[in-house]
Coordinates of C-alpha atoms in Angstrom, one line a residue:
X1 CA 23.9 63.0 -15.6
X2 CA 21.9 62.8 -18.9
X3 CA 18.5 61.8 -18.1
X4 CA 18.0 60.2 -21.7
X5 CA 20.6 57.2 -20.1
X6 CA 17.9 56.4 -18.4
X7 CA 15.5 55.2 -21.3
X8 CA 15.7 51.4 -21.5
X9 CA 18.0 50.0 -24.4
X10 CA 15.4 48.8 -27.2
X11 CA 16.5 44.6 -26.8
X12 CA 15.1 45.5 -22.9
X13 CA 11.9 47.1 -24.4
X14 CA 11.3 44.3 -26.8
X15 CA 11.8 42.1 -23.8
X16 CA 8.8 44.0 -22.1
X17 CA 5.6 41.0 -22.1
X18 CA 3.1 42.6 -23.5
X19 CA 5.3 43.8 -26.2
X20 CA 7.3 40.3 -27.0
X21 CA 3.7 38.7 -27.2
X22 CA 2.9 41.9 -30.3
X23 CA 6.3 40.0 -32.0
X24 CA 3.9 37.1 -32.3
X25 CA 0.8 38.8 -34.1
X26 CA 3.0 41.4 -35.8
X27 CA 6.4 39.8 -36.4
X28 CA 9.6 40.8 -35.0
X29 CA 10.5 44.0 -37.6
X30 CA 7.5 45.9 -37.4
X31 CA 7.6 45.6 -33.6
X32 CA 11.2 46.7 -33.5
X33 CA 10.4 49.7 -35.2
X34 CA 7.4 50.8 -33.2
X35 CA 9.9 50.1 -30.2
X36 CA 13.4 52.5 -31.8
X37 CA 10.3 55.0 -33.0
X38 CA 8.9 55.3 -29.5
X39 CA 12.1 55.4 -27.9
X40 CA 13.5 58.0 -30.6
X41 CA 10.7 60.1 -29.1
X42 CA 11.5 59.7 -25.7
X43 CA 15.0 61.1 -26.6
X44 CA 13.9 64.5 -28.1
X45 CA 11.8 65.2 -25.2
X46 CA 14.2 64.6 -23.1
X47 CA 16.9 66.5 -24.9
X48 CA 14.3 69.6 -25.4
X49 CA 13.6 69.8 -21.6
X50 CA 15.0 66.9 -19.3
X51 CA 12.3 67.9 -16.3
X52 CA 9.3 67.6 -18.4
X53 CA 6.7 65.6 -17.0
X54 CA 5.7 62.5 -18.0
X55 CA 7.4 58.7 -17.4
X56 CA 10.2 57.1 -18.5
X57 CA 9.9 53.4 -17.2
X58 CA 9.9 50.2 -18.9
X59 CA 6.0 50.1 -18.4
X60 CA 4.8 53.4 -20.0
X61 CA 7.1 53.1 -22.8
X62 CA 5.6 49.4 -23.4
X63 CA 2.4 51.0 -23.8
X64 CA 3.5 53.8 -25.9
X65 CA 5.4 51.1 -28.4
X66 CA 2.1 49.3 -28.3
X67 CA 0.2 52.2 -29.3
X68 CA 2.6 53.3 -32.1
X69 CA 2.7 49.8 -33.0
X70 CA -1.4 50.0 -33.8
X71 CA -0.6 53.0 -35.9
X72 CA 1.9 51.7 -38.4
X73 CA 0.1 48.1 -38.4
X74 CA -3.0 50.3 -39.4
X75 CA -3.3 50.7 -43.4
X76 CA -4.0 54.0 -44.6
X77 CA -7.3 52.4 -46.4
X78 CA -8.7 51.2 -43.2
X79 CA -12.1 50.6 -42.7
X80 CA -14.1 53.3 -41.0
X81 CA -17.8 53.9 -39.8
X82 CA -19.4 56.3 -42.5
X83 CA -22.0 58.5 -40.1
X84 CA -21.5 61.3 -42.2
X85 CA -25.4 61.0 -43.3
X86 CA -23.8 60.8 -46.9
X87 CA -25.0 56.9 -47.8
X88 CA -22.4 56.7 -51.2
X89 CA -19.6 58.8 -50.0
X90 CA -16.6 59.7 -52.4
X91 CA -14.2 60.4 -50.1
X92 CA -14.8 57.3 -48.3
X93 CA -15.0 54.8 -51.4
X94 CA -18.7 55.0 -52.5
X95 CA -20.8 51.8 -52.6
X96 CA -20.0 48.3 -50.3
X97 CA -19.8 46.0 -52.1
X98 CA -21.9 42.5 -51.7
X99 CA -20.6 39.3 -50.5
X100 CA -20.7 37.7 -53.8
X101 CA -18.7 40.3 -55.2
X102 CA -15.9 40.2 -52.3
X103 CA -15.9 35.9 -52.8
X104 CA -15.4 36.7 -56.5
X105 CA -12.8 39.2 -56.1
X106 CA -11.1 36.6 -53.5
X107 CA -11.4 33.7 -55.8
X108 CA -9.7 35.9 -58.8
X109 CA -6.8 37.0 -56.8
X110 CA -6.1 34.0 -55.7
X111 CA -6.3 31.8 -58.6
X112 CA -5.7 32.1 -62.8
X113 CA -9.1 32.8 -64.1
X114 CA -10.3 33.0 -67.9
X115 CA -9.6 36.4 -68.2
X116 CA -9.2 36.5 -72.1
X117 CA -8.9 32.8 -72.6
X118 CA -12.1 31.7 -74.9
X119 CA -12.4 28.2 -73.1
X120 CA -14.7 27.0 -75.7
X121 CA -12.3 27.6 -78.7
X122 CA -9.0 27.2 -77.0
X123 CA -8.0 30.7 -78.1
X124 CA -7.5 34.7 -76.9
X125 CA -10.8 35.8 -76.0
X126 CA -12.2 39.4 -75.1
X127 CA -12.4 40.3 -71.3
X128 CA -15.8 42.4 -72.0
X129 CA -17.3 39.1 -72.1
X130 CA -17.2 38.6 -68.6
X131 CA -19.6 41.4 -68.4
X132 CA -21.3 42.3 -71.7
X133 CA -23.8 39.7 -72.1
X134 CA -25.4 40.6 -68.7
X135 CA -25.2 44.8 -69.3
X136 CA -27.1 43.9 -72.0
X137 CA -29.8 41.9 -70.8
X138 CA -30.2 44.2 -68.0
X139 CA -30.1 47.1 -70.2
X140 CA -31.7 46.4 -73.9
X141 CA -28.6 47.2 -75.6
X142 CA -26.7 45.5 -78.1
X143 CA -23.4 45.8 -77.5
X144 CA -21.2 46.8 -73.9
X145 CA -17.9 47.5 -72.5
X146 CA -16.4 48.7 -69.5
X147 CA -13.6 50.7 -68.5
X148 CA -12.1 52.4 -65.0
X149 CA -14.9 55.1 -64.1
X150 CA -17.5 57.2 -65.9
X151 CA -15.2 59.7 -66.1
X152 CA -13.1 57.6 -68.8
X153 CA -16.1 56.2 -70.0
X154 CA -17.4 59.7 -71.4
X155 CA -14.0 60.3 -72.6
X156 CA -13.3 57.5 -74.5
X157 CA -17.6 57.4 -76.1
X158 CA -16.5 61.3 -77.1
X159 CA -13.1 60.8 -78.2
X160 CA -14.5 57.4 -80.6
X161 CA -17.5 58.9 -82.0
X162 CA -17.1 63.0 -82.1
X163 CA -12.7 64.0 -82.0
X164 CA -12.2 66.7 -84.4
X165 CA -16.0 67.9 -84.7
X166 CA -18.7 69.5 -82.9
X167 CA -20.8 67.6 -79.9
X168 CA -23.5 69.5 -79.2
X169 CA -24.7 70.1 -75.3
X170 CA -27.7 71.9 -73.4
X171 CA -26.1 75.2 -71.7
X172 CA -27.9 73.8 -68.1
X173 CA -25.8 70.1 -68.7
X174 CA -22.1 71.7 -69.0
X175 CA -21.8 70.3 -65.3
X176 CA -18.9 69.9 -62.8
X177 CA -18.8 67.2 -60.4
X178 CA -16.1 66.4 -57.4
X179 CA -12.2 66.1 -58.8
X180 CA -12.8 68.9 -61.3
X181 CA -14.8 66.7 -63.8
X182 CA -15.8 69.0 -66.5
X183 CA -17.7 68.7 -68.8
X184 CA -16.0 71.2 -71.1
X185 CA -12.5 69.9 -70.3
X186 CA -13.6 66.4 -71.1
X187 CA -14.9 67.4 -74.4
X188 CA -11.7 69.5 -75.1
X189 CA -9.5 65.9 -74.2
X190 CA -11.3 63.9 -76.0
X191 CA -11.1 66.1 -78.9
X192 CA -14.4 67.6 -79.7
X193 CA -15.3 70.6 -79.9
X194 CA -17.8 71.7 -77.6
X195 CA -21.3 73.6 -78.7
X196 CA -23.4 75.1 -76.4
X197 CA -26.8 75.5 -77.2
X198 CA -29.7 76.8 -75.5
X199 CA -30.1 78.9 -72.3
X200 CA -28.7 77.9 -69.0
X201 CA -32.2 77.2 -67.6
X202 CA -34.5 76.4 -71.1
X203 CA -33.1 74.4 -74.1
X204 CA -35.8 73.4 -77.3
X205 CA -35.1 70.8 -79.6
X206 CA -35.2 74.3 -82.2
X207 CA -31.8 74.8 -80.4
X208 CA -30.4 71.8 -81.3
X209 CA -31.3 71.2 -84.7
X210 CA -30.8 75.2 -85.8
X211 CA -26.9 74.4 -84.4
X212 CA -26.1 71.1 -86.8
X213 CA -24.3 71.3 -89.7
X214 CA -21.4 69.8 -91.7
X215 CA -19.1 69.8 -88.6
X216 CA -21.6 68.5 -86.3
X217 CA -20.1 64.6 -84.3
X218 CA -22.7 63.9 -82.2
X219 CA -25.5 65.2 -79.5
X220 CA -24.9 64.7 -75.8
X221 CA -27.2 64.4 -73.0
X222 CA -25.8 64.9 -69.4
X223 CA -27.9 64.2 -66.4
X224 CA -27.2 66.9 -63.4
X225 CA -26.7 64.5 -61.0
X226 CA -25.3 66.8 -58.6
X227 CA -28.0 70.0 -58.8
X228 CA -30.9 70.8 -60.3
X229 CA -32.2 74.2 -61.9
X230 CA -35.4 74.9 -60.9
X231 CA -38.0 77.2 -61.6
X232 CA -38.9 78.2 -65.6
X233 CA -37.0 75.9 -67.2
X234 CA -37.6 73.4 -70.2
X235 CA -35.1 70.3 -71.4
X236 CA -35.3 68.4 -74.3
X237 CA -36.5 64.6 -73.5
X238 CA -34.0 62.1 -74.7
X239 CA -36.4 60.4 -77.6
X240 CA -36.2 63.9 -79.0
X241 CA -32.8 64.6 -79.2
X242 CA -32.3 60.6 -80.7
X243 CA -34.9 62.0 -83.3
X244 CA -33.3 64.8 -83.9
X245 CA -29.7 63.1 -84.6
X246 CA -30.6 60.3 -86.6
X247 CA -32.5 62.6 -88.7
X248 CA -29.0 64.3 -89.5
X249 CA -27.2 60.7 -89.3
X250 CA -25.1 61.8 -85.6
X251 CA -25.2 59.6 -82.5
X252 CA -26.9 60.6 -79.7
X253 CA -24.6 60.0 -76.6
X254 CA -26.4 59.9 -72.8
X255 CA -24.0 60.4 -69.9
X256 CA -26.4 59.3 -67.0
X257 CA -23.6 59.7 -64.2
X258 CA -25.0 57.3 -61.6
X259 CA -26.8 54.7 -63.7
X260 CA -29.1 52.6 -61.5
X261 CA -30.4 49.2 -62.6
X262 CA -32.7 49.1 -59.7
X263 CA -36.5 50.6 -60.2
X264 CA -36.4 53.3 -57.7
X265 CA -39.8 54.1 -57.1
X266 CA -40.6 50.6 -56.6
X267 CA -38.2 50.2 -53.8
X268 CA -40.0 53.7 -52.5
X269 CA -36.9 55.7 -53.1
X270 CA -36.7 58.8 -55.2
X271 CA -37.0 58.4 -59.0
X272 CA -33.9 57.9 -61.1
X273 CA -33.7 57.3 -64.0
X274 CA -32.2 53.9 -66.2
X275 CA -29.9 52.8 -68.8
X276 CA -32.9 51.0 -70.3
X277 CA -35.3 54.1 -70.4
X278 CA -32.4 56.0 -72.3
X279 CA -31.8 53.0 -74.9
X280 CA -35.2 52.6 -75.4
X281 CA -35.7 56.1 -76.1
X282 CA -33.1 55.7 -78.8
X283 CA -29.9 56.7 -77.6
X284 CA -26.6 54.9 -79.1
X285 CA -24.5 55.3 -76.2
X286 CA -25.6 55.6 -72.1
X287 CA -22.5 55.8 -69.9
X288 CA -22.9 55.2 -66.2
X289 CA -20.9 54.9 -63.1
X290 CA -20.1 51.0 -61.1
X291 CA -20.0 52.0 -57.7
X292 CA -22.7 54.9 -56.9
X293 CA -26.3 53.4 -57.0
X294 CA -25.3 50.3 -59.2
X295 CA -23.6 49.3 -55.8
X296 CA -20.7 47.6 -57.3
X297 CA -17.1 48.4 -57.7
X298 CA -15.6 51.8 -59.7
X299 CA -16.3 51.1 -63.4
X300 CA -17.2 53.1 -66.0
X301 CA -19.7 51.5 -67.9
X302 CA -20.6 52.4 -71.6
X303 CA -23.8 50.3 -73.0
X304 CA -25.9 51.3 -76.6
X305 CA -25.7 50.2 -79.9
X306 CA -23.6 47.2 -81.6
X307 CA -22.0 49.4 -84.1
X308 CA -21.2 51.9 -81.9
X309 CA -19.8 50.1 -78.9
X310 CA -17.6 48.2 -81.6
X311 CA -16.1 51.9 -82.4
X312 CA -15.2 52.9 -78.5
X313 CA -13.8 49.2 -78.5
X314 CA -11.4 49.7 -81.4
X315 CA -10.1 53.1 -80.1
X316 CA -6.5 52.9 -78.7
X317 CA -7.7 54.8 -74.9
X318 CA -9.9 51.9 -74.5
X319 CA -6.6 49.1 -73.3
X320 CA -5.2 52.3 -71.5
X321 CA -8.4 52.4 -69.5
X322 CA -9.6 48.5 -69.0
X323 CA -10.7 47.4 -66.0
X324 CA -8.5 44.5 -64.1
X325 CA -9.5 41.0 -63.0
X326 CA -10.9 41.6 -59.7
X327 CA -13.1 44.6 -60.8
X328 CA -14.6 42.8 -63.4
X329 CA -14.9 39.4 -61.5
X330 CA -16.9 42.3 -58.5
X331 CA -19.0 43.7 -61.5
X332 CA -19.9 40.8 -62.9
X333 CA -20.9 38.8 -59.5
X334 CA -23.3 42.2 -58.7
X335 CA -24.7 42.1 -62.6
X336 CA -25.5 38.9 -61.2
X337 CA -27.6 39.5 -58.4
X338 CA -29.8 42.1 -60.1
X339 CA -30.1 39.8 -63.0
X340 CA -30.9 36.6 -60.7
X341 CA -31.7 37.6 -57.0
X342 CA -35.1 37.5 -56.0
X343 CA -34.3 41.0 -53.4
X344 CA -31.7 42.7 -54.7
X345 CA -32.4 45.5 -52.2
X346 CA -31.6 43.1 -49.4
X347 CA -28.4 41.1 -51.4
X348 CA -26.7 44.8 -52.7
X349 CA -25.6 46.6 -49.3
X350 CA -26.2 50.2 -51.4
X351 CA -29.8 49.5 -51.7
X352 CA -30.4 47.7 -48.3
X353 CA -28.9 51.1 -46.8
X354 CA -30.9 53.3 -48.7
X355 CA -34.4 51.2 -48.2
X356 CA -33.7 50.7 -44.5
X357 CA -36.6 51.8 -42.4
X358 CA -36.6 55.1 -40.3
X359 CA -38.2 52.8 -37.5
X360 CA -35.1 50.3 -37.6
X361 CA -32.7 53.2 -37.5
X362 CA -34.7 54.6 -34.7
X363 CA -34.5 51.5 -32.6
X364 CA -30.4 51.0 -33.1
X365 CA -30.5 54.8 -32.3
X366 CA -32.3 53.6 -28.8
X367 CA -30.0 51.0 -28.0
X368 CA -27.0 53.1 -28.8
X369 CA -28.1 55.9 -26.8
X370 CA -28.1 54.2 -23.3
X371 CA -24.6 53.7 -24.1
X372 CA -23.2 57.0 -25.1
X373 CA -25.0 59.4 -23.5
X374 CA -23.0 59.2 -20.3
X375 CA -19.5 58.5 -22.1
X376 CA -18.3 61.9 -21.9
X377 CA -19.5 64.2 -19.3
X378 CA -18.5 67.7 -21.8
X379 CA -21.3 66.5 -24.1
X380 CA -24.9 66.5 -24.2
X381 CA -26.2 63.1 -26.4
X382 CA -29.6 63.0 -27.5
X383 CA -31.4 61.2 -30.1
X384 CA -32.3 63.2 -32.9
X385 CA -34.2 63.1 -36.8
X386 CA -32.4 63.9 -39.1
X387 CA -32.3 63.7 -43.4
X388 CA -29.6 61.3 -44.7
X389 CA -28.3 62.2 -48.8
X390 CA -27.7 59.3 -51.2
X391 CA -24.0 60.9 -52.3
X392 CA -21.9 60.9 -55.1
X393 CA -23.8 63.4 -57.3
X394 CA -26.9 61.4 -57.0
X395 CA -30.6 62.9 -56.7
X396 CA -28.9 65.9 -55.0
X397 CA -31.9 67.4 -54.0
X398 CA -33.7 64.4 -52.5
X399 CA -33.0 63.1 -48.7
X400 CA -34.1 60.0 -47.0
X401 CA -35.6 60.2 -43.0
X402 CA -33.2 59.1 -40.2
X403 CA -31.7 58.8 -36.3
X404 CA -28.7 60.3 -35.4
X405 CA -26.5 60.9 -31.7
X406 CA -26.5 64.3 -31.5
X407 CA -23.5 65.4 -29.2
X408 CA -23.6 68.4 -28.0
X409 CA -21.2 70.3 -25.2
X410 CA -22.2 71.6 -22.2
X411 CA -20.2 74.5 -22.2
X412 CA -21.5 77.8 -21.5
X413 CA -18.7 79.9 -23.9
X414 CA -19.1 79.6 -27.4
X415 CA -15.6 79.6 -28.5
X416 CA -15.4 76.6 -26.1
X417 CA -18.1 74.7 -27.4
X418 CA -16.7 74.8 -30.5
X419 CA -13.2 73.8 -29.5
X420 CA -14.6 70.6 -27.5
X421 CA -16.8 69.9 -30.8
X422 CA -13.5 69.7 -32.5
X423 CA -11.6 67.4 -30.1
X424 CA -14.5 65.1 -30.1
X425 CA -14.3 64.7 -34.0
X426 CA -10.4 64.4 -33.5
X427 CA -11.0 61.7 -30.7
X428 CA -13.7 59.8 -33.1
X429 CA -11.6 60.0 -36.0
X430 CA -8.4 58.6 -33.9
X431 CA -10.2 55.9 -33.1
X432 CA -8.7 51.8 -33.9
X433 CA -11.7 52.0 -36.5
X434 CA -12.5 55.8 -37.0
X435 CA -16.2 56.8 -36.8
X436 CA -16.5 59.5 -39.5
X437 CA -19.5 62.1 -38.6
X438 CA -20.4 65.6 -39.2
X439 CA -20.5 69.2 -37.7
X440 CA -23.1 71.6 -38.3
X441 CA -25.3 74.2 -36.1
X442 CA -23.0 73.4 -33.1
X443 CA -23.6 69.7 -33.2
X444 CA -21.3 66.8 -34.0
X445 CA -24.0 64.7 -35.8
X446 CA -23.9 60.3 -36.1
X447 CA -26.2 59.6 -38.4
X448 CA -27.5 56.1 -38.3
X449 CA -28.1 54.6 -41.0
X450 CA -25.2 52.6 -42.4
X451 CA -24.9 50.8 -39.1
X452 CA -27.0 48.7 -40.0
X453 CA -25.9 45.2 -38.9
X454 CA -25.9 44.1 -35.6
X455 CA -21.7 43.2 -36.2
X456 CA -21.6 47.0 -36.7
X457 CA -23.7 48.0 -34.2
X458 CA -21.1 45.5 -31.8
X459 CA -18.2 46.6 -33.3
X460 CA -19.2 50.7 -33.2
X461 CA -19.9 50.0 -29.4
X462 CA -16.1 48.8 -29.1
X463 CA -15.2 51.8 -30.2
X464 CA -17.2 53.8 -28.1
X465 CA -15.4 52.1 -25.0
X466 CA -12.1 53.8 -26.1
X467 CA -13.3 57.5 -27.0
X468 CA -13.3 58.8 -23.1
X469 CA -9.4 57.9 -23.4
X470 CA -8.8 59.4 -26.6
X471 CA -11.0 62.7 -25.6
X472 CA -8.9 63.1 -22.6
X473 CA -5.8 62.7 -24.8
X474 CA -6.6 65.5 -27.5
X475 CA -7.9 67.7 -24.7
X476 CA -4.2 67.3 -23.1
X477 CA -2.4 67.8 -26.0
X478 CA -4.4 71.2 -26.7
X479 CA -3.4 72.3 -23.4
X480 CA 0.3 71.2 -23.9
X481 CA 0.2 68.8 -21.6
X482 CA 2.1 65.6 -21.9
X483 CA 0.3 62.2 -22.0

């Protein structure tokens, strides 16, 4: 007899209770599917070797719908817990954004907003304006705009104000940063030609103005927000190199990568510098980056001088990279709160993470403890210091003290240490809402300090509850072993 007649037909399956109460939540198609899927399954093992182990009945295969079911209701953005130590992680969408900006986002995607409708003359209106006024209060500039990332914004600045002539550049600035964002390459697309100048480690204002001449665009200034040369080195300050250009009638361009509007050392963070510091020091165009330290959503953000800003506007990559309702209505409700809240470092979730105190991280760190560190009996889980990094390419060489779980297995053999470090980070990142962490110097490493709410903290201990199950279940299916 062919054992795969056995498998319930999938009407009987869908008829299973638990699984005809997931019709209600999930609707009827999507919970047929996880049902033929799981059944489908069943099939090929069966047909590969009809005496393998594992059940057939009505009641595992529920479960196994169920759990297939959670998978494909899952979206591939899901939220997941960043305890990676990295506060403004790339890979896992940079800042949080604040509650104002979520309710503004909500409120534009559900109504018509005055997008560029002029509601005082009737007419088309601009969709900068949603933004501009505030960039350049909070700023000093005279003019703004905004487009999809910093990345565009440097394009479009260089491609308006220097294609088809020189942009001079600092030898140390000709950076790289994640997604192969040269600066070279960006020059090259926007249609400049790039001159170096300088030495990789010391650059003199000499260098600069012994290299302009009839073919000369414009000066640019790149912050290396993802390293820093150390050692004998010189740079050329910003008021400088404004001197230098206006003196030979070039702009002066300032690509400042992160751009935070927040002072820095007031908050008792590292120093970083401001769009306002480089406008005041003369530049004509700062670009900067949304969603690193700002805290809001991606943007690329281009403030400086009226006449120049009405240049990058006019350029035809400038409606090719605009930003969309939601963004701006995000951007604009964060502008907002540095330009009206009286604690922007409690109201922006970027800058509440990175001021949070090493004692309040300790103390979740307690709590959490008594919790995990008799979860799994392969691993050792202490409490341990540890040096969290802002992320993104900013202030690369600066880390903030915090509390992690360190896990640790209690295996004697290295080779197996490793392999149970591996099936733990599997386990975690299998999780309903995946807790992303680190490995390093044979420890799988939690850092605290974006759990920083006590509906995190609940919902993280949730997830702890189901990552004995899901250890067990990797450490099977590295043995071959069915589940």
């Amino acid at each position: 007899m062919d054992v795969r007649r056995s498998l319930p037909a999938v009407d009987t399956l869908l008829a299973h209770p638990a699984v005809a109460a997931a019709r209600t939540r999930h609707g009827h198609r999507l919970v047929r599917r996880a049902v033929r899927q799981t059944l489908d399954e069943a099939r090929q093992r069966l047909a590969a070797e009809p005496t393998a182990p594992g059940s057939n009945d009505s009641e595992t295969l529920a479960d196994a719908a169920l759990e297939r079911l959670a998978e494909l209701a899952r979206p591939a953005s899901c939220a997941v817990f960043n305890l990676t130590g990295t506060v403004i992680h790339t890979n896992l969408g940079r800042s949080p954004l604040a509650e104002a900006a979520i309710q503004a986002m909500s409120e534009a995607a559900r109504h018509p907003v005055a997008l560029e409708y002029d509601l005082e003359n009737g007419g088309r209106g601009d969709r900068d304006r949603l933004v501009e006024e505030l960039l350049c209060e909070l700023t000093g500039a005279e003019g703004a705009t905004v487009v999809n990332n910093n990345a565009a914004a440097v394009l479009l600045a260089l491609g308006a104000l220097g294609a088809g002539r020189e942009a001079l550049i600092s030898r140390g600035e000709l950076i790289e940063i994640g997604g192969a964002f040269r600066m070279p390459d960006i020059m090259q697309a926007a249609g400049c030609q790039l001159r170096e100048v300088g030495a990789t480690n010391r650059t003199h204002p000499r260098d600069f103005e012994n290299a302009i001449g009839e073919h000369t665009g414009l000066i640019v200034k790149a912050h290396t927000s993802n390293y820093a040369i150390t050692g004998f080195t010189a740079s050329v300050p910003e008021a400088r190199l404004a001197e230098i250009a206006h003196a030979h009638g070039i702009p002066f361009l300032v690509d400042l990568g992160s751009g935070a509007l927040a002072d820095f050392a007031a908050l008792g963070l590292p120093y970083e510098a401001q769009p306002k510091d480089a406008i005041a020091a003369g530049a004509d165009v700062v670009t900067f980056s949304g969603d690193k330290l700002l805290g809001g959503p991606q943007a690329g953000i281009i403030v400086g001088r009226r006449t120049a800003i009405q240049t990058i506007k006019r350029h035809p990559l400038k409606r090719a990279l605009r930003l969309d309702k939601l963004t701006l209505a995000a951007l604009e409700a964060t502008l907002r709160l540095y330009r009206d809240s009286d604690a922007p470092e409690r109201d922006i979730p970027t800058l509440a993470l990175l001021t949070r105190a090493e004692a309040e991280i300790a103390a979740t760190g307690e709590r959490l403890l008594a919790h995990a560190s008799d979860l799994l009996s392969d691993f050792e889980v202490t409490l341990a210091p540890c040096a969290s990094q802002l992320g993104s390419g900013s202030l690369p060489v600066d880390r903030l003290p915090s509390r992690a779980l360190a896990w640790r297995s209690r295996a004697r053999q290295r080779r197996q240490r490793e392999r149970d470090l591996r099936r733990l980070e599997s386990a975690l990142r299998r999780l309903p809402r995946p807790v992303i962490g680190r490995i390093g110097d044979a420890t799988l490493t939690l850092d605290l300090r974006c759990l920083a709410t006590a509906a995190d903290e609940a919902a993280f201990l949730e997830q702890l509850e189901r990552l004995p199950g899901l250890y067990a279940a990797t450490h099977r299916q590295a043995h071959g072993d069915s589940p």
